[in-house]
């Protein structure tokens, strides 16, 4: 049995330039999907998967994110006095009881690989999860819980993956696969990883999304600080360096992924989650009318 996954790293130090000006003063991870900020979906998914220590790698100027994760004692007191129990419960759900939170600062936006490396001291010598909150996965069983269940058999490094249209491979990290269980919940052996290949050069259409289970050896690779695509220290490159030394698998998760770092993905997530909410029943008709009158 591989060691259990108790810790998760949330790299939240990015600049969110695709969402400017909305993200000028509000961190991208604080953009709401319906009425919960993106970070809440990520925290809830990690907690449901059994993670008990969450490490947020953030940047200066993102204090709204830290405030959101902290308790707001005065607000709680006001809600209590007014008897607003439902609202109090919603606040309490932001970070579930029994979960420890730590914060690390990434002093410069040197890339996702660098952000993960910033968490090395707190993670220590044990396997851990990485969750990118801008990828929201709508699923019955959360994406990370699905991965952890499968990790019990694969061990090593596990990357959540999904097929993308062949003409879009140049936007994603793409897998070169060996043995491939081509069904939802299946795993694919990873022989290589290519960052944003042109469609003609792509070894497959399987792309990595923002959920990873990694072994601590990744830190010694990231330590080299090698720059990759865009001059950034890429997590994909560091994982690629582990191939052959440790098992690396892609996991075809069950569920729908929304890339909320992108405007269309974020808008679709809002619509999809709103359509599932019994308290927002009227939205279906409103959307239908909007589309018909377009
Ligand atoms: P993105 O590629 O989406 O970059 O990062 P970004 O800066 O957040 O957004 P855009 O592209 O400018 O709009 C993917 C994930 O990696 C984190 C981000 O916070 C996001 O969760 N990240 C990226 C860091 O934590 N640090 C970095 O230096 C880069």
PDB file of C-alpha atoms and ligand atoms in Angstrom:
ATOM      1  CA  UNK A   1       0.000   0.000   0.000  1.00  0.00           C
ATOM      2  CA  UNK A   2       1.404   3.445  -0.874  1.00  0.00           C
ATOM      3  CA  UNK A   3       1.546   6.070   1.889  1.00  0.00           C
ATOM      4  CA  UNK A   4      -1.781   7.935   2.355  1.00  0.00           C
ATOM      5  CA  UNK A   5      -2.317  11.417   0.885  1.00  0.00           C
ATOM      6  CA  UNK A   6      -2.813  13.785   3.811  1.00  0.00           C
ATOM      7  CA  UNK A   7      -1.523  17.038   2.335  1.00  0.00           C
ATOM      8  CA  UNK A   8      -2.599  19.091  -0.666  1.00  0.00           C
ATOM      9  CA  UNK A   9      -0.862  22.064  -2.240  1.00  0.00           C
ATOM     10  CA  UNK A  10      -2.982  24.811  -3.817  1.00  0.00           C
ATOM     11  CA  UNK A  11      -0.843  26.984  -6.103  1.00  0.00           C
ATOM     12  CA  UNK A  12      -2.729  30.284  -6.070  1.00  0.00           C
ATOM     13  CA  UNK A  13       0.020  32.786  -6.819  1.00  0.00           C
ATOM     14  CA  UNK A  14      -0.774  33.277 -10.525  1.00  0.00           C
ATOM     15  CA  UNK A  15      -1.540  36.716 -11.946  1.00  0.00           C
ATOM     16  CA  UNK A  16      -4.826  35.771 -13.605  1.00  0.00           C
ATOM     17  CA  UNK A  17      -4.126  38.053 -16.574  1.00  0.00           C
ATOM     18  CA  UNK A  18      -6.826  36.441 -18.732  1.00  0.00           C
ATOM     19  CA  UNK A  19      -9.421  37.857 -16.374  1.00  0.00           C
ATOM     20  CA  UNK A  20      -8.192  41.444 -16.115  1.00  0.00           C
ATOM     21  CA  UNK A  21      -9.542  43.856 -15.029  1.00  0.00           C
ATOM     22  CA  UNK A  22     -11.718  41.613 -12.788  1.00  0.00           C
ATOM     23  CA  UNK A  23      -8.542  40.194 -11.232  1.00  0.00           C
ATOM     24  CA  UNK A  24      -6.777  43.524 -10.699  1.00  0.00           C
ATOM     25  CA  UNK A  25      -7.800  43.707  -7.030  1.00  0.00           C
ATOM     26  CA  UNK A  26      -9.685  40.411  -6.628  1.00  0.00           C
ATOM     27  CA  UNK A  27      -7.626  37.208  -6.832  1.00  0.00           C
ATOM     28  CA  UNK A  28      -8.755  34.856  -9.600  1.00  0.00           C
ATOM     29  CA  UNK A  29      -9.453  32.147  -7.008  1.00  0.00           C
ATOM     30  CA  UNK A  30     -11.995  34.482  -5.363  1.00  0.00           C
ATOM     31  CA  UNK A  31     -14.158  34.750  -8.500  1.00  0.00           C
ATOM     32  CA  UNK A  32     -17.491  33.131  -7.655  1.00  0.00           C
ATOM     33  CA  UNK A  33     -19.125  30.212  -9.373  1.00  0.00           C
ATOM     34  CA  UNK A  34     -22.746  30.940  -8.397  1.00  0.00           C
ATOM     35  CA  UNK A  35     -22.165  32.012  -4.763  1.00  0.00           C
ATOM     36  CA  UNK A  36     -18.934  30.292  -3.737  1.00  0.00           C
ATOM     37  CA  UNK A  37     -15.477  31.409  -4.780  1.00  0.00           C
ATOM     38  CA  UNK A  38     -13.385  29.007  -6.867  1.00  0.00           C
ATOM     39  CA  UNK A  39     -11.123  28.239  -3.894  1.00  0.00           C
ATOM     40  CA  UNK A  40     -14.095  26.785  -1.959  1.00  0.00           C
ATOM     41  CA  UNK A  41     -14.715  24.118  -4.578  1.00  0.00           C
ATOM     42  CA  UNK A  42     -11.047  23.083  -4.401  1.00  0.00           C
ATOM     43  CA  UNK A  43     -10.961  23.019  -0.584  1.00  0.00           C
ATOM     44  CA  UNK A  44     -14.217  21.014  -0.414  1.00  0.00           C
ATOM     45  CA  UNK A  45     -12.887  18.502  -2.959  1.00  0.00           C
ATOM     46  CA  UNK A  46      -9.645  18.023  -1.005  1.00  0.00           C
ATOM     47  CA  UNK A  47     -11.448  17.654   2.333  1.00  0.00           C
ATOM     48  CA  UNK A  48     -13.848  15.097   0.832  1.00  0.00           C
ATOM     49  CA  UNK A  49     -10.796  13.127  -0.340  1.00  0.00           C
ATOM     50  CA  UNK A  50      -9.433  12.945   3.227  1.00  0.00           C
ATOM     51  CA  UNK A  51      -6.833  15.741   3.020  1.00  0.00           C
ATOM     52  CA  UNK A  52      -6.206  17.201   6.488  1.00  0.00           C
ATOM     53  CA  UNK A  53      -3.418  19.710   5.794  1.00  0.00           C
ATOM     54  CA  UNK A  54      -3.861  22.292   3.027  1.00  0.00           C
ATOM     55  CA  UNK A  55      -0.953  24.407   1.845  1.00  0.00           C
ATOM     56  CA  UNK A  56      -1.766  27.563  -0.099  1.00  0.00           C
ATOM     57  CA  UNK A  57       1.079  28.989  -2.150  1.00  0.00           C
ATOM     58  CA  UNK A  58       0.078  32.565  -2.705  1.00  0.00           C
ATOM     59  CA  UNK A  59       1.572  35.917  -3.655  1.00  0.00           C
ATOM     60  CA  UNK A  60       1.715  39.386  -2.177  1.00  0.00           C
ATOM     61  CA  UNK A  61      -1.416  41.414  -2.837  1.00  0.00           C
ATOM     62  CA  UNK A  62      -3.759  38.447  -2.513  1.00  0.00           C
ATOM     63  CA  UNK A  63      -4.838  39.113   1.057  1.00  0.00           C
ATOM     64  CA  UNK A  64      -8.530  38.684   0.128  1.00  0.00           C
ATOM     65  CA  UNK A  65      -7.791  35.003  -0.373  1.00  0.00           C
ATOM     66  CA  UNK A  66      -6.154  34.658   3.042  1.00  0.00           C
ATOM     67  CA  UNK A  67      -8.975  36.618   4.681  1.00  0.00           C
ATOM     68  CA  UNK A  68     -11.472  34.272   3.075  1.00  0.00           C
ATOM     69  CA  UNK A  69      -9.712  31.198   4.498  1.00  0.00           C
ATOM     70  CA  UNK A  70      -9.414  32.779   7.969  1.00  0.00           C
ATOM     71  CA  UNK A  71     -12.294  32.919  10.421  1.00  0.00           C
ATOM     72  CA  UNK A  72     -14.178  36.236  10.558  1.00  0.00           C
ATOM     73  CA  UNK A  73     -15.071  36.345  14.243  1.00  0.00           C
ATOM     74  CA  UNK A  74     -16.931  39.688  14.131  1.00  0.00           C
ATOM     75  CA  UNK A  75     -19.103  38.614  11.196  1.00  0.00           C
ATOM     76  CA  UNK A  76     -19.874  35.317  12.926  1.00  0.00           C
ATOM     77  CA  UNK A  77     -20.941  37.229  16.067  1.00  0.00           C
ATOM     78  CA  UNK A  78     -23.280  39.469  14.064  1.00  0.00           C
ATOM     79  CA  UNK A  79     -24.850  36.484  12.284  1.00  0.00           C
ATOM     80  CA  UNK A  80     -25.290  34.689  15.615  1.00  0.00           C
ATOM     81  CA  UNK A  81     -27.002  37.713  17.184  1.00  0.00           C
ATOM     82  CA  UNK A  82     -29.358  37.936  14.219  1.00  0.00           C
ATOM     83  CA  UNK A  83     -30.118  34.214  14.349  1.00  0.00           C
ATOM     84  CA  UNK A  84     -28.817  33.657  10.809  1.00  0.00           C
ATOM     85  CA  UNK A  85     -27.873  29.999  11.284  1.00  0.00           C
ATOM     86  CA  UNK A  86     -27.910  28.990   7.611  1.00  0.00           C
ATOM     87  CA  UNK A  87     -25.448  31.784   6.792  1.00  0.00           C
ATOM     88  CA  UNK A  88     -23.259  30.752   9.756  1.00  0.00           C
ATOM     89  CA  UNK A  89     -23.172  27.191   8.466  1.00  0.00           C
ATOM     90  CA  UNK A  90     -22.172  28.400   5.005  1.00  0.00           C
ATOM     91  CA  UNK A  91     -19.268  30.326   6.568  1.00  0.00           C
ATOM     92  CA  UNK A  92     -18.190  27.334   8.663  1.00  0.00           C
ATOM     93  CA  UNK A  93     -18.080  25.172   5.520  1.00  0.00           C
ATOM     94  CA  UNK A  94     -15.306  27.269   3.905  1.00  0.00           C
ATOM     95  CA  UNK A  95     -12.578  25.343   5.755  1.00  0.00           C
ATOM     96  CA  UNK A  96     -14.059  22.213   7.362  1.00  0.00           C
ATOM     97  CA  UNK A  97     -13.282  21.382  11.020  1.00  0.00           C
ATOM     98  CA  UNK A  98     -10.143  19.358  11.553  1.00  0.00           C
ATOM     99  CA  UNK A  99      -8.369  20.809   8.495  1.00  0.00           C
ATOM    100  CA  UNK A 100      -5.090  22.616   9.065  1.00  0.00           C
ATOM    101  CA  UNK A 101      -4.116  25.446   6.695  1.00  0.00           C
ATOM    102  CA  UNK A 102      -0.625  26.778   5.968  1.00  0.00           C
ATOM    103  CA  UNK A 103       0.401  29.623   3.704  1.00  0.00           C
ATOM    104  CA  UNK A 104       3.630  30.007   1.725  1.00  0.00           C
ATOM    105  CA  UNK A 105       4.488  33.064  -0.340  1.00  0.00           C
ATOM    106  CA  UNK A 106       5.835  32.712  -3.880  1.00  0.00           C
ATOM    107  CA  UNK A 107       7.852  35.904  -4.153  1.00  0.00           C
ATOM    108  CA  UNK A 108       7.901  36.008  -7.967  1.00  0.00           C
ATOM    109  CA  UNK A 109       5.583  34.361 -10.531  1.00  0.00           C
ATOM    110  CA  UNK A 110       8.206  31.933 -11.837  1.00  0.00           C
ATOM    111  CA  UNK A 111       5.705  29.270 -12.872  1.00  0.00           C
ATOM    112  CA  UNK A 112       3.575  26.437 -11.523  1.00  0.00           C
ATOM    113  CA  UNK A 113       6.588  24.181 -10.883  1.00  0.00           C
ATOM    114  CA  UNK A 114       8.184  26.894  -8.783  1.00  0.00           C
ATOM    115  CA  UNK A 115       4.944  27.459  -6.847  1.00  0.00           C
ATOM    116  CA  UNK A 116       4.793  23.751  -5.949  1.00  0.00           C
ATOM    117  CA  UNK A 117       8.478  23.834  -4.940  1.00  0.00           C
ATOM    118  CA  UNK A 118       7.669  26.666  -2.510  1.00  0.00           C
ATOM    119  CA  UNK A 119       5.619  24.134  -0.487  1.00  0.00           C
ATOM    120  CA  UNK A 120       8.493  21.635  -0.092  1.00  0.00           C
ATOM    121  CA  UNK A 121       9.267  22.283   3.584  1.00  0.00           C
ATOM    122  CA  UNK A 122       5.672  21.879   4.698  1.00  0.00           C
ATOM    123  CA  UNK A 123       5.045  18.823   2.512  1.00  0.00           C
ATOM    124  CA  UNK A 124       8.253  17.100   3.665  1.00  0.00           C
ATOM    125  CA  UNK A 125       8.984  13.545   2.665  1.00  0.00           C
ATOM    126  CA  UNK A 126       5.549  12.213   1.782  1.00  0.00           C
ATOM    127  CA  UNK A 127       3.321  11.953  -1.293  1.00  0.00           C
ATOM    128  CA  UNK A 128       0.926  14.852  -1.731  1.00  0.00           C
ATOM    129  CA  UNK A 129      -1.831  16.208  -3.955  1.00  0.00           C
ATOM    130  CA  UNK A 130      -1.775  19.375  -6.043  1.00  0.00           C
ATOM    131  CA  UNK A 131      -5.062  21.096  -6.880  1.00  0.00           C
ATOM    132  CA  UNK A 132      -5.353  24.047  -9.243  1.00  0.00           C
ATOM    133  CA  UNK A 133      -8.516  25.822  -8.091  1.00  0.00           C
ATOM    134  CA  UNK A 134      -9.188  27.306 -11.524  1.00  0.00           C
ATOM    135  CA  UNK A 135     -10.026  23.792 -12.733  1.00  0.00           C
ATOM    136  CA  UNK A 136     -13.427  23.002 -11.247  1.00  0.00           C
ATOM    137  CA  UNK A 137     -14.629  19.423 -11.689  1.00  0.00           C
ATOM    138  CA  UNK A 138     -18.319  18.655 -11.387  1.00  0.00           C
ATOM    139  CA  UNK A 139     -18.565  15.006 -10.340  1.00  0.00           C
ATOM    140  CA  UNK A 140     -20.494  12.648  -8.084  1.00  0.00           C
ATOM    141  CA  UNK A 141     -17.335  11.509  -6.295  1.00  0.00           C
ATOM    142  CA  UNK A 142     -14.810  14.367  -6.294  1.00  0.00           C
ATOM    143  CA  UNK A 143     -11.947  14.103  -8.769  1.00  0.00           C
ATOM    144  CA  UNK A 144      -9.238  13.864  -6.077  1.00  0.00           C
ATOM    145  CA  UNK A 145     -11.149  11.179  -4.147  1.00  0.00           C
ATOM    146  CA  UNK A 146     -11.412   9.163  -7.391  1.00  0.00           C
ATOM    147  CA  UNK A 147      -7.673   9.549  -7.936  1.00  0.00           C
ATOM    148  CA  UNK A 148      -6.760   8.534  -4.393  1.00  0.00           C
ATOM    149  CA  UNK A 149      -8.904   5.399  -4.735  1.00  0.00           C
ATOM    150  CA  UNK A 150      -7.005   4.429  -7.881  1.00  0.00           C
ATOM    151  CA  UNK A 151      -3.623   5.494  -6.471  1.00  0.00           C
ATOM    152  CA  UNK A 152      -3.955   2.680  -3.933  1.00  0.00           C
ATOM    153  CA  UNK A 153      -3.140   0.317  -6.835  1.00  0.00           C
ATOM    154  CA  UNK A 154      -0.840   2.424  -9.054  1.00  0.00           C
ATOM    155  CA  UNK A 155       1.279   4.256  -6.438  1.00  0.00           C
ATOM    156  CA  UNK A 156       3.776   6.706  -7.934  1.00  0.00           C
ATOM    157  CA  UNK A 157       2.546   9.844  -9.657  1.00  0.00           C
ATOM    158  CA  UNK A 158      -0.997  10.160 -10.945  1.00  0.00           C
ATOM    159  CA  UNK A 159      -2.230  12.984 -13.184  1.00  0.00           C
ATOM    160  CA  UNK A 160      -5.892  13.620 -13.926  1.00  0.00           C
ATOM    161  CA  UNK A 161      -6.379  13.659 -17.707  1.00  0.00           C
ATOM    162  CA  UNK A 162      -9.078  14.121 -20.309  1.00  0.00           C
ATOM    163  CA  UNK A 163      -9.264  13.963 -24.082  1.00  0.00           C
ATOM    164  CA  UNK A 164      -9.271  17.330 -25.843  1.00  0.00           C
ATOM    165  CA  UNK A 165     -10.231  18.042 -29.470  1.00  0.00           C
ATOM    166  CA  UNK A 166      -7.170  17.307 -31.689  1.00  0.00           C
ATOM    167  CA  UNK A 167      -6.954  20.936 -32.889  1.00  0.00           C
ATOM    168  CA  UNK A 168      -6.563  22.192 -29.292  1.00  0.00           C
ATOM    169  CA  UNK A 169      -3.489  20.234 -28.139  1.00  0.00           C
ATOM    170  CA  UNK A 170      -1.390  23.417 -28.323  1.00  0.00           C
ATOM    171  CA  UNK A 171      -3.084  24.748 -25.183  1.00  0.00           C
ATOM    172  CA  UNK A 172      -2.301  21.853 -22.837  1.00  0.00           C
ATOM    173  CA  UNK A 173       0.282  19.461 -21.426  1.00  0.00           C
ATOM    174  CA  UNK A 174      -0.195  16.326 -23.567  1.00  0.00           C
ATOM    175  CA  UNK A 175       0.647  12.692 -22.716  1.00  0.00           C
ATOM    176  CA  UNK A 176       2.590  10.185 -24.756  1.00  0.00           C
ATOM    177  CA  UNK A 177       0.957   6.968 -23.553  1.00  0.00           C
ATOM    178  CA  UNK A 178       1.835   3.287 -23.393  1.00  0.00           C
ATOM    179  CA  UNK A 179      -0.733   0.882 -21.924  1.00  0.00           C
ATOM    180  CA  UNK A 180      -4.028   2.724 -21.895  1.00  0.00           C
ATOM    181  CA  UNK A 181      -7.309   1.758 -20.218  1.00  0.00           C
ATOM    182  CA  UNK A 182      -9.474   3.808 -22.517  1.00  0.00           C
ATOM    183  CA  UNK A 183     -12.582   4.199 -20.309  1.00  0.00           C
ATOM    184  CA  UNK A 184     -13.761   6.555 -17.558  1.00  0.00           C
ATOM    185  CA  UNK A 185     -11.887   5.677 -14.366  1.00  0.00           C
ATOM    186  CA  UNK A 186      -9.093   4.004 -16.385  1.00  0.00           C
ATOM    187  CA  UNK A 187      -5.370   4.745 -16.198  1.00  0.00           C
ATOM    188  CA  UNK A 188      -2.837   5.287 -18.972  1.00  0.00           C
ATOM    189  CA  UNK A 189       0.868   4.597 -18.522  1.00  0.00           C
ATOM    190  CA  UNK A 190       2.791   7.806 -19.275  1.00  0.00           C
ATOM    191  CA  UNK A 191       5.884   7.425 -21.486  1.00  0.00           C
ATOM    192  CA  UNK A 192       6.398  11.123 -22.069  1.00  0.00           C
ATOM    193  CA  UNK A 193       4.876  14.577 -21.600  1.00  0.00           C
ATOM    194  CA  UNK A 194       4.883  17.416 -24.082  1.00  0.00           C
ATOM    195  CA  UNK A 195       3.926  20.967 -23.124  1.00  0.00           C
ATOM    196  CA  UNK A 196       1.489  22.570 -25.631  1.00  0.00           C
ATOM    197  CA  UNK A 197       2.409  20.624 -28.811  1.00  0.00           C
ATOM    198  CA  UNK A 198       1.076  21.714 -32.229  1.00  0.00           C
ATOM    199  CA  UNK A 199      -1.690  19.293 -33.325  1.00  0.00           C
ATOM    200  CA  UNK A 200       0.612  17.702 -35.918  1.00  0.00           C
ATOM    201  CA  UNK A 201       3.263  16.916 -33.260  1.00  0.00           C
ATOM    202  CA  UNK A 202       0.932  15.834 -30.447  1.00  0.00           C
ATOM    203  CA  UNK A 203       1.549  12.218 -29.333  1.00  0.00           C
ATOM    204  CA  UNK A 204      -2.107  11.890 -28.205  1.00  0.00           C
ATOM    205  CA  UNK A 205      -5.111  14.020 -27.322  1.00  0.00           C
ATOM    206  CA  UNK A 206      -4.920  13.233 -23.595  1.00  0.00           C
ATOM    207  CA  UNK A 207      -4.359  16.455 -21.690  1.00  0.00           C
ATOM    208  CA  UNK A 208      -3.443  17.040 -18.051  1.00  0.00           C
ATOM    209  CA  UNK A 209      -5.899  18.961 -15.885  1.00  0.00           C
ATOM    210  CA  UNK A 210      -5.217  20.622 -12.532  1.00  0.00           C
ATOM    211  CA  UNK A 211      -5.190  17.569 -10.253  1.00  0.00           C
ATOM    212  CA  UNK A 212      -2.022  15.659  -9.409  1.00  0.00           C
ATOM    213  CA  UNK A 213      -0.762  13.114  -6.901  1.00  0.00           C
ATOM    214  CA  UNK A 214       3.014  13.467  -6.685  1.00  0.00           C
ATOM    215  CA  UNK A 215       5.913  11.839  -4.870  1.00  0.00           C
ATOM    216  CA  UNK A 216       8.247  14.058  -2.816  1.00  0.00           C
ATOM    217  CA  UNK A 217      11.145  13.307  -5.203  1.00  0.00           C
ATOM    218  CA  UNK A 218       9.579  15.931  -7.508  1.00  0.00           C
ATOM    219  CA  UNK A 219      11.141  18.581  -5.237  1.00  0.00           C
ATOM    220  CA  UNK A 220      14.701  17.515  -6.038  1.00  0.00           C
ATOM    221  CA  UNK A 221      13.905  17.886  -9.758  1.00  0.00           C
ATOM    222  CA  UNK A 222      12.269  21.294  -9.238  1.00  0.00           C
ATOM    223  CA  UNK A 223      15.285  22.349  -7.157  1.00  0.00           C
ATOM    224  CA  UNK A 224      17.272  22.672 -10.426  1.00  0.00           C
ATOM    225  CA  UNK A 225      15.067  25.616 -11.363  1.00  0.00           C
ATOM    226  CA  UNK A 226      15.178  24.740 -15.056  1.00  0.00           C
ATOM    227  CA  UNK A 227      13.045  27.062 -17.198  1.00  0.00           C
ATOM    228  CA  UNK A 228      10.708  25.610 -19.779  1.00  0.00           C
ATOM    229  CA  UNK A 229       7.865  26.921 -21.971  1.00  0.00           C
ATOM    230  CA  UNK A 230       7.282  30.667 -21.508  1.00  0.00           C
ATOM    231  CA  UNK A 231      10.513  30.981 -19.485  1.00  0.00           C
ATOM    232  CA  UNK A 232       8.666  29.478 -16.487  1.00  0.00           C
ATOM    233  CA  UNK A 233       9.600  26.580 -14.193  1.00  0.00           C
ATOM    234  CA  UNK A 234       7.060  24.033 -15.432  1.00  0.00           C
ATOM    235  CA  UNK A 235       5.583  21.290 -13.270  1.00  0.00           C
ATOM    236  CA  UNK A 236       5.051  19.192 -16.407  1.00  0.00           C
ATOM    237  CA  UNK A 237       8.799  19.199 -17.146  1.00  0.00           C
ATOM    238  CA  UNK A 238       9.614  18.061 -13.611  1.00  0.00           C
ATOM    239  CA  UNK A 239       7.088  15.200 -13.836  1.00  0.00           C
ATOM    240  CA  UNK A 240       8.529  14.236 -17.209  1.00  0.00           C
ATOM    241  CA  UNK A 241      11.961  13.950 -15.554  1.00  0.00           C
ATOM    242  CA  UNK A 242      10.543  11.342 -13.140  1.00  0.00           C
ATOM    243  CA  UNK A 243       9.364   9.027 -15.945  1.00  0.00           C
ATOM    244  CA  UNK A 244      11.443   5.857 -15.856  1.00  0.00           C
ATOM    245  CA  UNK A 245      12.413   6.466 -12.210  1.00  0.00           C
ATOM    246  CA  UNK A 246       8.911   6.189 -10.760  1.00  0.00           C
ATOM    247  CA  UNK A 247       5.515   5.102 -12.091  1.00  0.00           C
ATOM    248  CA  UNK A 248       3.657   7.964 -13.819  1.00  0.00           C
ATOM    249  CA  UNK A 249       0.041   7.400 -14.872  1.00  0.00           C
ATOM    250  CA  UNK A 250      -2.757   9.477 -16.333  1.00  0.00           C
ATOM    251  CA  UNK A 251      -6.157   8.967 -14.703  1.00  0.00           C
ATOM    252  CA  UNK A 252      -9.299   9.409 -16.818  1.00  0.00           C
ATOM    253  CA  UNK A 253     -11.524  10.971 -14.173  1.00  0.00           C
ATOM    254  CA  UNK A 254     -15.302  10.785 -14.253  1.00  0.00           C
ATOM    255  CA  UNK A 255     -16.992  14.187 -14.321  1.00  0.00           C
ATOM    256  CA  UNK A 256     -17.033  17.470 -16.203  1.00  0.00           C
ATOM    257  CA  UNK A 257     -14.097  19.843 -15.939  1.00  0.00           C
ATOM    258  CA  UNK A 258     -14.478  23.604 -16.312  1.00  0.00           C
ATOM    259  CA  UNK A 259     -11.373  25.684 -16.956  1.00  0.00           C
ATOM    260  CA  UNK A 260     -12.388  28.682 -14.852  1.00  0.00           C
ATOM    261  CA  UNK A 261      -9.127  30.490 -15.618  1.00  0.00           C
ATOM    262  CA  UNK A 262     -10.708  31.117 -19.003  1.00  0.00           C
ATOM    263  CA  UNK A 263     -13.774  33.355 -19.424  1.00  0.00           C
ATOM    264  CA  UNK A 264     -15.859  30.861 -21.403  1.00  0.00           C
ATOM    265  CA  UNK A 265     -15.015  28.043 -18.995  1.00  0.00           C
ATOM    266  CA  UNK A 266     -15.920  30.183 -16.009  1.00  0.00           C
ATOM    267  CA  UNK A 267     -19.217  31.286 -17.553  1.00  0.00           C
ATOM    268  CA  UNK A 268     -20.106  27.675 -18.444  1.00  0.00           C
ATOM    269  CA  UNK A 269     -19.336  26.584 -14.872  1.00  0.00           C
ATOM    270  CA  UNK A 270     -21.688  29.238 -13.514  1.00  0.00           C
ATOM    271  CA  UNK A 271     -24.481  28.054 -15.789  1.00  0.00           C
ATOM    272  CA  UNK A 272     -23.861  24.341 -15.132  1.00  0.00           C
ATOM    273  CA  UNK A 273     -23.722  24.706 -11.339  1.00  0.00           C
ATOM    274  CA  UNK A 274     -26.712  27.076 -11.276  1.00  0.00           C
ATOM    275  CA  UNK A 275     -28.776  24.561 -13.277  1.00  0.00           C
ATOM    276  CA  UNK A 276     -28.138  21.982 -10.532  1.00  0.00           C
ATOM    277  CA  UNK A 277     -29.315  24.222  -7.709  1.00  0.00           C
ATOM    278  CA  UNK A 278     -32.895  23.688  -6.510  1.00  0.00           C
ATOM    279  CA  UNK A 279     -32.924  27.209  -4.988  1.00  0.00           C
ATOM    280  CA  UNK A 280     -32.258  28.733  -8.435  1.00  0.00           C
ATOM    281  CA  UNK A 281     -35.050  26.909 -10.199  1.00  0.00           C
ATOM    282  CA  UNK A 282     -36.023  29.874 -12.377  1.00  0.00           C
ATOM    283  CA  UNK A 283     -32.648  30.033 -14.137  1.00  0.00           C
ATOM    284  CA  UNK A 284     -33.479  27.344 -16.709  1.00  0.00           C
ATOM    285  CA  UNK A 285     -36.394  29.358 -18.134  1.00  0.00           C
ATOM    286  CA  UNK A 286     -34.455  32.600 -18.020  1.00  0.00           C
ATOM    287  CA  UNK A 287     -31.567  31.049 -19.969  1.00  0.00           C
ATOM    288  CA  UNK A 288     -33.931  29.501 -22.502  1.00  0.00           C
ATOM    289  CA  UNK A 289     -35.583  32.870 -23.122  1.00  0.00           C
ATOM    290  CA  UNK A 290     -32.226  34.617 -23.457  1.00  0.00           C
ATOM    291  CA  UNK A 291     -31.032  32.083 -26.001  1.00  0.00           C
ATOM    292  CA  UNK A 292     -34.267  32.188 -27.979  1.00  0.00           C
ATOM    293  CA  UNK A 293     -34.207  35.990 -28.159  1.00  0.00           C
ATOM    294  CA  UNK A 294     -30.549  36.074 -29.249  1.00  0.00           C
TER     295      UNK A 294
HETATM  296  P1  LIG B   1      -2.166  29.872 -15.097  1.00  0.00           P
HETATM  297  O1  LIG B   1      -1.415  29.297 -16.223  1.00  0.00           O
HETATM  298  O2  LIG B   1      -3.653  29.842 -15.191  1.00  0.00           O
HETATM  299  O3  LIG B   1      -1.648  31.351 -14.864  1.00  0.00           O
HETATM  300  O4  LIG B   1      -1.701  29.150 -13.774  1.00  0.00           O
HETATM  301  P2  LIG B   1      -2.326  32.525 -14.082  1.00  0.00           P
HETATM  302  O5  LIG B   1      -1.295  33.548 -13.843  1.00  0.00           O
HETATM  303  O6  LIG B   1      -3.042  32.006 -12.865  1.00  0.00           O
HETATM  304  O7  LIG B   1      -3.449  33.079 -15.059  1.00  0.00           O
HETATM  305  P3  LIG B   1      -3.313  33.812 -16.492  1.00  0.00           P
HETATM  306  O8  LIG B   1      -2.862  32.758 -17.465  1.00  0.00           O
HETATM  307  O9  LIG B   1      -2.356  34.945 -16.341  1.00  0.00           O
HETATM  308  O10 LIG B   1      -4.703  34.292 -16.770  1.00  0.00           O
HETATM  309  C1  LIG B   1      -2.132  27.842 -13.438  1.00  0.00           C
HETATM  310  C2  LIG B   1      -2.110  27.690 -11.928  1.00  0.00           C
HETATM  311  O11 LIG B   1      -0.781  27.850 -11.437  1.00  0.00           O
HETATM  312  C3  LIG B   1      -0.712  28.883 -10.474  1.00  0.00           C
HETATM  313  C4  LIG B   1      -1.937  29.743 -10.731  1.00  0.00           C
HETATM  314  O12 LIG B   1      -2.321  30.442  -9.557  1.00  0.00           O
HETATM  315  C5  LIG B   1      -2.956  28.714 -11.196  1.00  0.00           C
HETATM  316  O13 LIG B   1      -3.549  28.047 -10.078  1.00  0.00           O
HETATM  317  N1  LIG B   1       0.576  29.604 -10.616  1.00  0.00           N
HETATM  318  C6  LIG B   1       1.039  29.897 -11.855  1.00  0.00           C
HETATM  319  C7  LIG B   1       1.289  29.949  -9.493  1.00  0.00           C
HETATM  320  O14 LIG B   1       0.865  29.704  -8.344  1.00  0.00           O
HETATM  321  N2  LIG B   1       2.475  30.593  -9.653  1.00  0.00           N
HETATM  322  C8  LIG B   1       2.978  30.901 -10.875  1.00  0.00           C
HETATM  323  O15 LIG B   1       4.084  31.487 -10.944  1.00  0.00           O
HETATM  324  C9  LIG B   1       2.244  30.547 -11.996  1.00  0.00           C
END
